[in-house]
Amino acid sequence: MALLIIVITCFVIILTTSQPCQTPDDFVAVASPGHVMIGGLFAIHEKMLSSEDHPRRPQIQKCAGFEISVFLQTLAMIHSIEMINNSTLLPGVKLGYEIYDTCTEVTAAMAATLRFLSKFNCSRETVEFQCDYSSYMPRVKAVIGAGYSEITMAVSRMLNLQLMPQVSYGSTVEILSDKVRFPSFLRTVPSDFYQTKAMAHLIQKSGWNWIGIITTDDDYGRLALHTFTIQAAANNVCIAFKEVFPAFLSDNTIQVRVNQTLETIIAEAKLLAALKNVTFTDGRNSFHFDTNGDLNTGYDVVFWKETDGHMTITKMAEYDLQNDVFIITNQETKNEFRKLKKILSKCSKECSPGQMKRTTRSQHTCCYECASCPENHYSNQTDMDHCLLCNNETHWAPVRSSTCFEKEVEFLDWSDSLAILLAALSLLGISLVLAIGIIFTRNLNTPVVKSSGGLTVCYVILFCHLLNFASTGFFIGEPQDFTCKTRQTLFGVSFTLCISCILMKSLKILLAFSFDPKLQKLLKRLYKPIPIIVSCTGVQVVICTLWLVVAAPAVEENVSLPRVIILECEEGSLLALATMLGYIALLAFICFIFAFKGRKLPENYNEAKFITFGMLIYFIAWITFIPVYATTFGKYLPAVEIIVILISNYGILCCTFFPKCYVILYKQETNTKSAFLQMLYSYSCHSADSLAMSHISLDAANGLVTTNPRPGCQPAAWQKDKGLQTQASPHICQENATRGCKTWPRKRISSI
């Protein structure tokens, strides 16, 4: 296959060199159809023949001088396209190509470019003129080539009309990097800028400062000469002469020109050696050339002054080139020199530090306006072109600033007024917890304390409240890794333990005063205090442990604010935080349900109603917390969570213990054994009557004969023990009933 392509290509080349171009298709070097066409420009021949010195007919001439290396490059392009077509890189799409021989001539390349720009699938080989070529379909989609910069620049300017991509494999001229002039040009070789830069650097390293330049008379040579001249001047390298050769010369011609150049160099070298030793005087000063070929002379500074209509010229000073200073001869001229500094000859005022120059519509660069540096920018010198940016992470600057200021680090400090207030409320809560503990300890054997679950349960709940109040202290002060990890886990575990104990109390109250046999049976199965408390708290411990292991909270510097750095605790995982709080909310909701069902129990010893209120306060506080926490930003963000913790903790503490403390301190007559038994007896009779009436109504609904029940309720027995356990057996009898006398034995064991 490759051999066949080579044979066909050679045949086409021979044909095109032996016959003049008759049709546009005859002008094509080689082509292959495809869905997407790619153009190619290769200098397969080194020159174009012309029968006359000045052609009189606008036709493409024949080419001569076959270049085997460029021919191989052409075959490489064909081979690459065939490789892509035979692969799965572009399934269903075949790449075609249309390659032209430029003959190292811009004219031939332009003719090929016109063919590239002609309309796709059009019978006429013409380029349509349009104002907008966005929807225009040219013959090819991209062009590979050309190899010479002069040809590439001409072709690229035409391809820019349709922004057709052009990829060159050999054009290195620096100007092609200008995407304003050549927006669709790409190349696979580096720019001449780096080539000339390397040459200048090499000359400098060699210690040379007096050189000559030989270049070609084309775009490549001229632009390279311009770039190298700039690079040489930047490295303090002097150029002795510049010789420009024609772009295309025969070997003999090149040899002749080189010999001529060498003779010129030798002649100049002799003349240069003589000039370096020349010294002459003007009667007062001596002049000679230095090592760089410069004359050791200077300038006279003269002052033009009009006096009585006559213009006088006065010498003010001499300029010393070697020392770069002005030499003033007398005091009078020195005073005149000072007066010159007072004369303003500027288009614009000087921009002070904190400002920058802003160009106006004037064409002169010395005319500008002074604009203030924006925030977080500064300028520390006069007439700066632009303001410098401060490091936004650590520094800031106000508008029109001449320096950057270091950002202040902020956090909820102990000296902050809000922090002091919250700490005082936490200390007050701790004091209340200790006071309640003392009251309950001194009234250990009273019914109120025993009905609260005993001193052990009370101590556990009070200890949890103490830890909750203490956990708020970890939210205040400079964040540390330890405090960030401790504050959420301490609050989560202690609050979960508190809610678990209250949940057991709610379940126990409902069990003690429930007269529904089915409900009481279910509650007895559920009532396992220690396992339930340990299980509920253990789940929270697992959640917090996984949080600390997988994504532990850590200290983070929040630099998003313009003037301060917020030192805060990054929670590590918002999912873990939400899981911890959500689990507490779930336990609180279950506790709320149990407490709500027991809200109508005996008045003096009913905790369920107050537990319900406490859970409501908790829900209101934390529901409010979510939007406030999400919208609060800055150093007071920890204060939001402290406030919510205090509200929920105070609410549960007050609703759980304050009513009992009130009975212990101010209603001591109801805090006796006899009053407690009387209350249980009255509530039991009332509950038994209600239960009996419900059964009688049920019998009536089933068609049984029912008579009025005998009112009254008698206790069968009252037994007491150390834990104030009681047993009541109310009997309800029905007279003149068809089913006789019914008795409902009601055996209850109260552990409250």
Coordinates of C-alpha atoms in Angstrom, one line a residue, residues 1 31-38 78 80-97 120 141:
M1 CA 0.0 0.0 0.0
A31 CA -5.4 14.1 -3.2
S32 CA -7.7 11.5 -1.6
P33 CA -11.4 12.0 -0.9
G34 CA -12.9 11.9 2.5
H35 CA -15.6 13.2 4.8
V36 CA -13.2 15.7 6.3
M37 CA -10.6 17.2 4.0
I38 CA -7.2 18.4 5.2
I78 CA -0.3 10.8 3.9
S80 CA -0.5 9.5 9.2
I81 CA -3.9 10.1 7.7
E82 CA -4.1 6.6 6.4
M83 CA -3.2 5.3 9.9
I84 CA -6.0 7.3 11.4
N85 CA -8.5 6.0 8.8
N86 CA -7.5 2.4 9.4
S87 CA -7.9 2.7 13.1
T88 CA -10.9 3.1 15.4
L89 CA -10.0 6.7 16.4
L90 CA -12.7 8.2 14.2
P91 CA -15.3 5.5 13.6
G92 CA -17.5 6.2 10.6
V93 CA -15.4 9.3 9.5
K94 CA -12.8 9.1 6.8
L95 CA -10.1 11.8 6.5
G96 CA -9.2 13.0 3.1
Y97 CA -6.3 15.2 2.0
F120 CA -17.3 22.7 -0.4
K141 CA -11.2 22.1 7.3

